């Protein structure tokens, strides 16, 4: 067997949720869109529900349907994309709460599912999703008369607490939601770390649950061990991999491991990334291929069975840095070929 082993610590996810929940005065939901950031919503969501999470957020109605099958009746499932054409049956049957983003969506929802709960998403400056202030002003009274399940907005710069955009969006959200009497939600992970004024009634963290920045105190959640297929000796002057980008300058031992860019190990990471044998870092040698990576194990003094690319010494944010990316993208790119092992929960 030559698949990598991806170990996902459900107890760490639950501990991260509890630690984030302790920081807010309101309730704490869980954002589990994109298969719980690639970690497997069928394992992650039940573990969080058992820990006491009562509200979940997904990106699209299809994810909501899958999540309802996993969780059964009870927990609230909110859909960020709102009510799109063709969603009515899913929203109705799976008892989803669409976050209505526009007057068009509002009309569609009222016509297809009269009386079915919905929330409202407001745009406070990110210009991605939600009703703009003037649009909201026009329908505010009609919406409020129906008692929306939630009114929410999203911050563009919550990973940069000092950015003036945060205060501007907070002021805009306050102004747009003043005297609505509806439950309010503004905070993702980053906003939960910025202070109580961002709390409102419901926080909806994602990345912090899964061990990523900006929740730097998070417990690490994933480890990834990759089997070594073959080891070989190189004479000085010999090269490794496509394009000959690594040349041995001394007698060198190279391990070839069974993962590559098709498994989410981006090519661009290569020059900055090591694989680990215990506490020894073994640098990537040459280009990362689709299914294989050369690793310089000369200084290890022995041939390992496995090498670790995600673990205590090199977490998702280090790998992200090596790739000029963010932890979110590392997690959601983790490949389908790994053998997944879930711990705890
Ligand atoms: C993804 C997302 C979240 C969760 O954000 P994190 O930064 O992962 O905590 C919250 N709200 C919205 C609207 C989102 O799209």
Short mmCIF file of N, CA and C in Angstrom, two decimals, residues 46-217:
data_model
loop_
_atom_site.label_atom_id
_atom_site.label_comp_id
_atom_site.label_asym_id
_atom_site.label_seq_id
_atom_site.Cartn_x
_atom_site.Cartn_y
_atom_site.Cartn_z
N UNK A 46 -20.57 15.43 13.12
CA UNK A 46 -21.12 14.71 14.28
C UNK A 46 -20.30 14.92 15.55
N UNK A 47 -18.97 14.99 15.43
CA UNK A 47 -18.14 15.21 16.62
C UNK A 47 -18.48 16.57 17.24
N UNK A 48 -18.66 17.59 16.38
CA UNK A 48 -19.00 18.92 16.90
C UNK A 48 -20.41 18.93 17.48
N UNK A 49 -21.34 18.22 16.83
CA UNK A 49 -22.72 18.18 17.35
C UNK A 49 -22.73 17.52 18.73
N UNK A 50 -21.97 16.44 18.88
CA UNK A 50 -21.90 15.77 20.19
C UNK A 50 -21.30 16.69 21.25
N UNK A 51 -20.41 17.59 20.82
CA UNK A 51 -19.80 18.53 21.77
C UNK A 51 -20.72 19.70 22.09
N UNK A 52 -21.86 19.79 21.39
CA UNK A 52 -22.82 20.83 21.75
C UNK A 52 -23.08 21.89 20.70
N UNK A 53 -22.50 21.75 19.50
CA UNK A 53 -22.75 22.73 18.45
C UNK A 53 -24.18 22.53 17.92
N UNK A 54 -24.96 23.60 17.90
CA UNK A 54 -26.36 23.52 17.47
C UNK A 54 -26.61 24.21 16.14
N UNK A 55 -25.63 24.97 15.64
CA UNK A 55 -25.82 25.70 14.39
C UNK A 55 -24.60 25.50 13.50
N UNK A 56 -24.87 25.22 12.24
CA UNK A 56 -23.80 24.95 11.27
C UNK A 56 -23.99 25.85 10.05
N UNK A 57 -22.88 26.16 9.39
CA UNK A 57 -22.92 26.95 8.16
C UNK A 57 -22.25 26.17 7.03
N UNK A 58 -22.91 26.18 5.86
CA UNK A 58 -22.34 25.59 4.65
C UNK A 58 -22.43 26.63 3.54
N UNK A 59 -21.75 26.37 2.42
CA UNK A 59 -21.70 27.35 1.33
C UNK A 59 -22.91 27.21 0.41
N UNK A 60 -23.31 25.98 0.11
CA UNK A 60 -24.34 25.76 -0.92
C UNK A 60 -25.38 24.76 -0.41
N UNK A 61 -26.55 24.79 -1.01
CA UNK A 61 -27.66 23.95 -0.54
C UNK A 61 -27.31 22.47 -0.60
N UNK A 62 -26.57 22.05 -1.65
CA UNK A 62 -26.20 20.64 -1.76
C UNK A 62 -25.41 20.18 -0.53
N UNK A 63 -24.52 21.05 -0.04
CA UNK A 63 -23.78 20.70 1.18
C UNK A 63 -24.72 20.62 2.38
N UNK A 64 -25.74 21.46 2.37
CA UNK A 64 -26.72 21.43 3.45
C UNK A 64 -27.50 20.13 3.47
N UNK A 65 -27.88 19.63 2.29
CA UNK A 65 -28.60 18.36 2.19
C UNK A 65 -27.74 17.22 2.75
N UNK A 66 -26.47 17.20 2.32
CA UNK A 66 -25.56 16.16 2.82
C UNK A 66 -25.41 16.26 4.34
N UNK A 67 -25.29 17.47 4.83
CA UNK A 67 -25.10 17.67 6.28
C UNK A 67 -26.35 17.25 7.06
N UNK A 68 -27.53 17.52 6.50
CA UNK A 68 -28.76 17.11 7.19
C UNK A 68 -28.83 15.58 7.30
N UNK A 69 -28.39 14.89 6.23
CA UNK A 69 -28.36 13.41 6.29
C UNK A 69 -27.42 12.94 7.39
N UNK A 70 -26.31 13.65 7.55
CA UNK A 70 -25.31 13.26 8.54
C UNK A 70 -25.81 13.54 9.96
N UNK A 71 -26.43 14.70 10.15
CA UNK A 71 -26.78 15.15 11.51
C UNK A 71 -28.18 14.74 11.95
N UNK A 72 -29.05 14.49 10.98
CA UNK A 72 -30.44 14.24 11.34
C UNK A 72 -31.13 15.53 11.74
N UNK A 73 -32.40 15.42 12.17
CA UNK A 73 -33.14 16.63 12.51
C UNK A 73 -32.59 17.28 13.78
N UNK A 74 -32.79 18.59 13.90
CA UNK A 74 -32.38 19.27 15.13
C UNK A 74 -31.50 20.46 14.87
N UNK A 75 -30.21 20.21 14.56
CA UNK A 75 -29.31 21.36 14.38
C UNK A 75 -29.76 22.27 13.23
N UNK A 76 -29.52 23.56 13.37
CA UNK A 76 -29.83 24.50 12.30
C UNK A 76 -28.69 24.50 11.28
N UNK A 77 -29.07 24.50 10.01
CA UNK A 77 -28.08 24.52 8.93
C UNK A 77 -28.33 25.75 8.07
N UNK A 78 -27.37 26.68 8.08
CA UNK A 78 -27.46 27.93 7.33
C UNK A 78 -26.66 27.82 6.04
N UNK A 79 -27.18 28.42 4.97
CA UNK A 79 -26.54 28.33 3.65
C UNK A 79 -26.12 29.72 3.19
N UNK A 80 -24.80 29.95 3.08
CA UNK A 80 -24.29 31.29 2.73
C UNK A 80 -24.75 31.78 1.36
N UNK A 81 -24.89 30.86 0.39
CA UNK A 81 -25.23 31.31 -0.97
C UNK A 81 -26.72 31.66 -1.10
N UNK A 82 -27.48 31.45 -0.03
CA UNK A 82 -28.88 31.87 -0.03
C UNK A 82 -29.78 30.91 -0.76
N UNK A 83 -30.75 31.46 -1.47
CA UNK A 83 -31.73 30.63 -2.19
C UNK A 83 -31.53 30.83 -3.68
N UNK A 84 -30.83 29.88 -4.30
CA UNK A 84 -30.57 29.95 -5.74
C UNK A 84 -31.66 29.22 -6.49
N UNK A 85 -31.77 29.57 -7.78
CA UNK A 85 -32.69 28.85 -8.67
C UNK A 85 -32.47 27.35 -8.53
N UNK A 86 -33.53 26.61 -8.31
CA UNK A 86 -33.41 25.15 -8.20
C UNK A 86 -33.16 24.64 -6.79
N UNK A 87 -33.03 25.54 -5.83
CA UNK A 87 -32.71 25.12 -4.45
C UNK A 87 -33.94 24.81 -3.60
N UNK A 88 -35.15 25.22 -4.06
CA UNK A 88 -36.31 25.21 -3.16
C UNK A 88 -36.57 23.83 -2.57
N UNK A 89 -36.50 22.80 -3.42
CA UNK A 89 -36.81 21.47 -2.91
C UNK A 89 -35.81 21.04 -1.84
N UNK A 90 -34.53 21.34 -2.08
CA UNK A 90 -33.49 20.97 -1.10
C UNK A 90 -33.69 21.74 0.21
N UNK A 91 -33.95 23.04 0.08
CA UNK A 91 -34.12 23.87 1.27
C UNK A 91 -35.32 23.39 2.09
N UNK A 92 -36.39 23.04 1.38
CA UNK A 92 -37.58 22.58 2.07
C UNK A 92 -37.39 21.21 2.70
N UNK A 93 -36.92 20.25 1.89
CA UNK A 93 -36.84 18.87 2.37
C UNK A 93 -35.80 18.71 3.47
N UNK A 94 -34.67 19.42 3.35
CA UNK A 94 -33.60 19.25 4.34
C UNK A 94 -33.69 20.29 5.45
N UNK A 95 -34.73 21.12 5.41
CA UNK A 95 -34.95 22.12 6.46
C UNK A 95 -33.72 23.01 6.64
N UNK A 96 -33.30 23.62 5.52
CA UNK A 96 -32.14 24.51 5.53
C UNK A 96 -32.59 25.95 5.71
N UNK A 97 -31.68 26.79 6.20
CA UNK A 97 -31.98 28.21 6.36
C UNK A 97 -31.10 29.00 5.39
N UNK A 98 -31.67 29.44 4.26
CA UNK A 98 -30.85 30.20 3.31
C UNK A 98 -30.59 31.60 3.83
N UNK A 99 -29.36 32.08 3.66
CA UNK A 99 -29.02 33.46 3.98
C UNK A 99 -29.29 34.28 2.71
N UNK A 100 -30.45 34.95 2.69
CA UNK A 100 -30.91 35.65 1.49
C UNK A 100 -29.98 36.82 1.17
N UNK A 101 -29.48 36.85 -0.08
CA UNK A 101 -28.44 37.81 -0.47
C UNK A 101 -28.94 38.98 -1.31
N UNK A 102 -30.18 38.91 -1.80
CA UNK A 102 -30.65 39.95 -2.72
C UNK A 102 -32.18 39.94 -2.71
N UNK A 103 -32.75 40.97 -3.29
CA UNK A 103 -34.21 41.03 -3.39
C UNK A 103 -34.72 39.91 -4.30
N UNK A 104 -33.97 39.61 -5.36
CA UNK A 104 -34.34 38.49 -6.23
C UNK A 104 -34.47 37.19 -5.43
N UNK A 105 -33.47 36.93 -4.58
CA UNK A 105 -33.51 35.71 -3.76
C UNK A 105 -34.68 35.75 -2.78
N UNK A 106 -34.94 36.96 -2.27
CA UNK A 106 -36.03 37.11 -1.31
C UNK A 106 -37.38 36.75 -1.96
N UNK A 107 -37.58 37.23 -3.17
CA UNK A 107 -38.83 36.95 -3.89
C UNK A 107 -38.92 35.46 -4.22
N UNK A 108 -37.80 34.91 -4.71
CA UNK A 108 -37.78 33.49 -5.05
C UNK A 108 -38.16 32.64 -3.83
N UNK A 109 -37.59 33.00 -2.69
CA UNK A 109 -37.83 32.23 -1.47
C UNK A 109 -39.30 32.36 -1.03
N UNK A 110 -39.81 33.58 -1.07
CA UNK A 110 -41.19 33.82 -0.61
C UNK A 110 -42.19 33.10 -1.52
N UNK A 111 -41.88 33.06 -2.83
CA UNK A 111 -42.80 32.41 -3.76
C UNK A 111 -42.74 30.89 -3.65
N UNK A 112 -41.52 30.36 -3.52
CA UNK A 112 -41.38 28.89 -3.56
C UNK A 112 -41.69 28.25 -2.21
N UNK A 113 -41.31 28.92 -1.14
CA UNK A 113 -41.44 28.30 0.19
C UNK A 113 -42.01 29.31 1.19
N UNK A 114 -43.26 29.73 0.97
CA UNK A 114 -43.80 30.76 1.88
C UNK A 114 -43.79 30.28 3.33
N UNK A 115 -43.32 31.15 4.20
CA UNK A 115 -43.29 30.81 5.63
C UNK A 115 -42.06 30.03 6.07
N UNK A 116 -41.26 29.54 5.09
CA UNK A 116 -40.06 28.77 5.47
C UNK A 116 -38.99 29.73 6.00
N UNK A 117 -38.33 29.39 7.12
CA UNK A 117 -37.35 30.30 7.72
C UNK A 117 -36.23 30.68 6.75
N UNK A 118 -35.74 31.89 6.92
CA UNK A 118 -34.57 32.35 6.16
C UNK A 118 -33.86 33.40 6.99
N UNK A 119 -32.61 33.65 6.62
CA UNK A 119 -31.85 34.73 7.22
C UNK A 119 -31.50 35.74 6.15
N UNK A 120 -30.81 36.78 6.55
CA UNK A 120 -30.42 37.84 5.61
C UNK A 120 -28.92 38.03 5.70
N UNK A 121 -28.27 38.12 4.54
CA UNK A 121 -26.86 38.47 4.51
C UNK A 121 -26.73 39.90 3.99
N UNK A 122 -26.01 40.71 4.75
CA UNK A 122 -25.81 42.12 4.38
C UNK A 122 -24.39 42.33 3.90
N UNK A 123 -24.23 43.19 2.90
CA UNK A 123 -22.88 43.57 2.46
C UNK A 123 -22.46 44.83 3.20
N UNK A 124 -21.42 44.71 4.03
CA UNK A 124 -20.94 45.87 4.78
C UNK A 124 -19.63 46.40 4.21
N UNK A 125 -19.31 46.00 2.95
CA UNK A 125 -18.13 46.58 2.31
C UNK A 125 -17.24 45.59 1.59
N UNK A 126 -17.45 44.29 1.80
CA UNK A 126 -16.59 43.32 1.13
C UNK A 126 -16.94 43.17 -0.34
N UNK A 127 -18.20 43.53 -0.67
CA UNK A 127 -18.66 43.43 -2.06
C UNK A 127 -18.54 42.03 -2.63
N UNK A 128 -18.98 41.07 -1.82
CA UNK A 128 -18.95 39.68 -2.29
C UNK A 128 -20.37 39.12 -2.28
N UNK A 129 -20.99 39.03 -1.10
CA UNK A 129 -22.36 38.55 -0.98
C UNK A 129 -23.14 39.49 -0.08
N UNK A 130 -24.44 39.52 -0.26
CA UNK A 130 -25.31 40.24 0.66
C UNK A 130 -25.95 41.47 0.06
N UNK A 131 -27.03 41.93 0.74
CA UNK A 131 -27.72 43.15 0.29
C UNK A 131 -26.91 44.38 0.68
N UNK A 132 -26.88 45.33 -0.24
CA UNK A 132 -26.20 46.61 0.03
C UNK A 132 -27.13 47.49 0.85
N UNK A 133 -26.57 48.51 1.51
CA UNK A 133 -27.39 49.34 2.41
C UNK A 133 -28.68 49.86 1.78
N UNK A 134 -28.63 50.37 0.56
CA UNK A 134 -29.84 50.96 -0.04
C UNK A 134 -30.90 49.89 -0.31
N UNK A 135 -30.43 48.74 -0.80
CA UNK A 135 -31.32 47.61 -1.09
C UNK A 135 -32.00 47.14 0.21
N UNK A 136 -31.18 47.03 1.26
CA UNK A 136 -31.68 46.58 2.57
C UNK A 136 -32.71 47.57 3.11
N UNK A 137 -32.41 48.85 2.93
CA UNK A 137 -33.32 49.89 3.42
C UNK A 137 -34.72 49.69 2.82
N UNK A 138 -34.74 49.33 1.53
CA UNK A 138 -36.00 49.17 0.83
C UNK A 138 -36.86 48.02 1.32
N UNK A 139 -36.22 46.95 1.81
CA UNK A 139 -37.00 45.75 2.18
C UNK A 139 -36.98 45.45 3.68
N UNK A 140 -36.25 46.28 4.40
CA UNK A 140 -36.01 46.03 5.82
C UNK A 140 -37.31 45.76 6.60
N UNK A 141 -38.29 46.60 6.41
CA UNK A 141 -39.52 46.46 7.21
C UNK A 141 -40.26 45.17 6.88
N UNK A 142 -40.30 44.84 5.56
CA UNK A 142 -40.97 43.59 5.14
C UNK A 142 -40.26 42.39 5.76
N UNK A 143 -38.92 42.41 5.69
CA UNK A 143 -38.13 41.29 6.23
C UNK A 143 -38.34 41.17 7.73
N UNK A 144 -38.26 42.30 8.42
CA UNK A 144 -38.34 42.25 9.89
C UNK A 144 -39.72 41.79 10.36
N UNK A 145 -40.75 42.11 9.57
CA UNK A 145 -42.10 41.68 9.94
C UNK A 145 -42.19 40.15 9.97
N UNK A 146 -41.32 39.49 9.17
CA UNK A 146 -41.37 38.02 9.12
C UNK A 146 -40.48 37.37 10.18
N UNK A 147 -39.68 38.19 10.90
CA UNK A 147 -38.81 37.62 11.94
C UNK A 147 -37.71 36.76 11.37
N UNK A 148 -36.69 37.36 10.73
CA UNK A 148 -35.61 36.57 10.12
C UNK A 148 -34.87 35.73 11.17
N UNK A 149 -34.44 34.52 10.75
CA UNK A 149 -33.74 33.61 11.67
C UNK A 149 -32.40 34.18 12.10
N UNK A 150 -31.79 35.00 11.22
CA UNK A 150 -30.45 35.52 11.50
C UNK A 150 -30.19 36.67 10.52
N UNK A 151 -29.47 37.69 10.98
CA UNK A 151 -28.94 38.70 10.06
C UNK A 151 -27.42 38.68 10.22
N UNK A 152 -26.71 38.53 9.10
CA UNK A 152 -25.25 38.36 9.18
C UNK A 152 -24.54 39.22 8.13
N UNK A 153 -23.24 39.43 8.39
CA UNK A 153 -22.35 40.01 7.39
C UNK A 153 -20.98 39.39 7.60
N UNK A 154 -20.04 39.69 6.71
CA UNK A 154 -18.73 39.02 6.75
C UNK A 154 -17.63 40.05 6.57
N UNK A 155 -16.55 39.88 7.32
CA UNK A 155 -15.44 40.84 7.28
C UNK A 155 -14.41 40.47 6.22
N UNK A 156 -13.89 41.49 5.56
CA UNK A 156 -12.89 41.27 4.50
C UNK A 156 -11.48 41.12 5.06
N UNK A 157 -11.21 41.70 6.25
CA UNK A 157 -9.83 41.81 6.74
C UNK A 157 -9.66 41.31 8.17
N UNK A 158 -10.46 40.31 8.55
CA UNK A 158 -10.42 39.85 9.95
C UNK A 158 -9.10 39.18 10.32
N UNK A 159 -8.30 38.80 9.32
CA UNK A 159 -6.99 38.22 9.65
C UNK A 159 -5.95 39.31 9.93
N UNK A 160 -6.36 40.57 9.79
CA UNK A 160 -5.47 41.72 10.06
C UNK A 160 -6.20 42.66 11.02
N UNK A 161 -6.13 42.38 12.35
CA UNK A 161 -6.99 43.08 13.31
C UNK A 161 -6.88 44.60 13.24
N UNK A 162 -5.69 45.11 12.92
CA UNK A 162 -5.48 46.56 12.94
C UNK A 162 -6.00 47.24 11.67
N UNK A 163 -6.46 46.47 10.72
CA UNK A 163 -6.91 47.07 9.46
C UNK A 163 -8.16 47.92 9.69
N UNK A 164 -8.17 49.16 9.21
CA UNK A 164 -9.32 50.05 9.45
C UNK A 164 -10.63 49.53 8.85
N UNK A 165 -10.54 48.62 7.90
CA UNK A 165 -11.75 48.05 7.30
C UNK A 165 -12.62 47.37 8.35
N UNK A 166 -11.99 46.77 9.39
CA UNK A 166 -12.76 46.05 10.41
C UNK A 166 -13.71 46.99 11.15
N UNK A 167 -13.17 48.13 11.59
CA UNK A 167 -14.01 49.09 12.31
C UNK A 167 -15.08 49.66 11.39
N UNK A 168 -14.73 49.89 10.12
CA UNK A 168 -15.70 50.44 9.17
C UNK A 168 -16.85 49.46 8.95
N UNK A 169 -16.51 48.18 8.81
CA UNK A 169 -17.57 47.19 8.58
C UNK A 169 -18.41 46.99 9.84
N UNK A 170 -17.76 47.05 11.01
CA UNK A 170 -18.50 46.94 12.27
C UNK A 170 -19.52 48.07 12.38
N UNK A 171 -19.09 49.30 12.06
CA UNK A 171 -19.99 50.46 12.15
C UNK A 171 -21.14 50.31 11.17
N UNK A 172 -20.82 49.85 9.96
CA UNK A 172 -21.86 49.68 8.95
C UNK A 172 -22.85 48.59 9.38
N UNK A 173 -22.33 47.49 9.95
CA UNK A 173 -23.21 46.40 10.39
C UNK A 173 -24.13 46.88 11.52
N UNK A 174 -23.54 47.65 12.45
CA UNK A 174 -24.35 48.18 13.56
C UNK A 174 -25.47 49.06 13.04
N UNK A 175 -25.10 49.93 12.11
CA UNK A 175 -26.08 50.87 11.57
C UNK A 175 -27.21 50.13 10.85
N UNK A 176 -26.82 49.13 10.04
CA UNK A 176 -27.83 48.42 9.25
C UNK A 176 -28.72 47.52 10.10
N UNK A 177 -28.24 47.11 11.28
CA UNK A 177 -29.01 46.14 12.08
C UNK A 177 -29.61 46.75 13.34
N UNK A 178 -29.45 48.07 13.50
CA UNK A 178 -29.97 48.74 14.69
C UNK A 178 -31.47 48.49 14.83
N UNK A 179 -31.88 48.15 16.03
CA UNK A 179 -33.31 47.97 16.34
C UNK A 179 -34.01 46.93 15.47
N UNK A 180 -33.28 45.95 14.98
CA UNK A 180 -33.97 44.92 14.19
C UNK A 180 -34.58 43.86 15.10
N UNK A 181 -34.00 43.67 16.28
CA UNK A 181 -34.48 42.63 17.19
C UNK A 181 -34.15 41.22 16.75
N UNK A 182 -33.50 41.06 15.59
CA UNK A 182 -33.16 39.72 15.08
C UNK A 182 -31.80 39.28 15.63
N UNK A 183 -31.56 37.96 15.70
CA UNK A 183 -30.22 37.49 16.06
C UNK A 183 -29.21 37.94 15.01
N UNK A 184 -28.02 38.35 15.49
CA UNK A 184 -27.00 38.92 14.60
C UNK A 184 -25.72 38.11 14.63
N UNK A 185 -25.01 38.07 13.49
CA UNK A 185 -23.74 37.35 13.41
C UNK A 185 -22.79 38.08 12.47
N UNK A 186 -21.58 38.39 12.98
CA UNK A 186 -20.56 39.04 12.15
C UNK A 186 -19.24 38.27 12.15
N UNK A 187 -18.98 37.48 13.21
CA UNK A 187 -17.62 36.99 13.44
C UNK A 187 -17.30 35.65 12.81
N UNK A 188 -16.24 35.62 12.00
CA UNK A 188 -15.55 34.38 11.64
C UNK A 188 -14.45 34.18 12.68
N UNK A 189 -13.51 33.27 12.44
CA UNK A 189 -12.45 33.01 13.42
C UNK A 189 -11.70 34.29 13.78
N UNK A 190 -11.24 35.00 12.75
CA UNK A 190 -10.42 36.20 12.99
C UNK A 190 -11.16 37.22 13.84
N UNK A 191 -12.42 37.45 13.52
CA UNK A 191 -13.20 38.46 14.26
C UNK A 191 -13.43 38.03 15.70
N UNK A 192 -13.48 36.71 15.97
CA UNK A 192 -13.66 36.24 17.34
C UNK A 192 -12.46 36.60 18.21
N UNK A 193 -11.31 36.85 17.55
CA UNK A 193 -10.09 37.17 18.29
C UNK A 193 -9.87 38.67 18.40
N UNK A 194 -10.77 39.48 17.84
CA UNK A 194 -10.56 40.92 17.78
C UNK A 194 -11.22 41.70 18.90
N UNK A 195 -12.07 41.05 19.69
CA UNK A 195 -12.68 41.80 20.79
C UNK A 195 -14.17 41.61 20.84
N UNK A 196 -14.76 41.88 22.02
CA UNK A 196 -16.16 41.55 22.26
C UNK A 196 -17.13 42.33 21.38
N UNK A 197 -16.70 43.47 20.83
CA UNK A 197 -17.64 44.24 20.00
C UNK A 197 -18.02 43.50 18.72
N UNK A 198 -17.24 42.47 18.37
CA UNK A 198 -17.56 41.69 17.16
C UNK A 198 -18.41 40.46 17.47
N UNK A 199 -18.69 40.22 18.77
CA UNK A 199 -19.36 38.97 19.17
C UNK A 199 -20.79 38.84 18.62
N UNK A 200 -21.62 39.84 18.91
CA UNK A 200 -23.06 39.76 18.61
C UNK A 200 -23.62 38.44 19.17
N UNK A 201 -24.64 37.86 18.51
CA UNK A 201 -25.32 36.71 19.10
C UNK A 201 -24.71 35.37 18.72
N UNK A 202 -24.10 35.33 17.54
CA UNK A 202 -23.63 34.04 17.01
C UNK A 202 -22.32 34.24 16.26
N UNK A 203 -21.29 33.47 16.65
CA UNK A 203 -20.03 33.47 15.89
C UNK A 203 -20.02 32.22 15.02
N UNK A 204 -19.28 32.28 13.91
CA UNK A 204 -19.32 31.15 12.97
C UNK A 204 -17.91 30.83 12.47
N UNK A 205 -17.04 30.37 13.37
CA UNK A 205 -15.66 30.08 12.98
C UNK A 205 -15.55 28.85 12.09
N UNK A 206 -14.56 28.88 11.22
CA UNK A 206 -14.19 27.72 10.41
C UNK A 206 -12.74 27.37 10.69
N UNK A 207 -11.82 28.13 10.09
CA UNK A 207 -10.39 27.75 10.09
C UNK A 207 -9.83 27.50 11.49
N UNK A 208 -10.29 28.26 12.48
CA UNK A 208 -9.77 28.06 13.84
C UNK A 208 -10.08 26.67 14.38
N UNK A 209 -11.22 26.13 13.99
CA UNK A 209 -11.58 24.77 14.43
C UNK A 209 -10.59 23.76 13.87
N UNK A 210 -10.10 24.06 12.66
CA UNK A 210 -9.26 23.09 11.94
C UNK A 210 -7.77 23.35 12.16
N UNK A 211 -7.46 24.24 13.09
CA UNK A 211 -6.08 24.40 13.53
C UNK A 211 -5.28 25.44 12.78
N UNK A 212 -5.97 26.40 12.11
CA UNK A 212 -5.22 27.35 11.27
C UNK A 212 -5.22 28.77 11.78
N UNK A 213 -4.29 29.56 11.28
CA UNK A 213 -4.23 30.98 11.51
C UNK A 213 -5.50 31.66 11.05
N UNK A 214 -5.95 32.70 11.72
CA UNK A 214 -5.22 33.47 12.74
C UNK A 214 -5.39 32.94 14.18
N UNK A 215 -5.99 31.77 14.38
CA UNK A 215 -6.12 31.24 15.74
C UNK A 215 -4.83 30.50 16.08
N UNK A 216 -3.81 31.28 16.45
CA UNK A 216 -2.47 30.71 16.62
C UNK A 216 -2.38 29.77 17.82
N UNK A 217 -3.33 29.90 18.77
CA UNK A 217 -3.32 28.98 19.92
C UNK A 217 -4.01 27.66 19.59
#
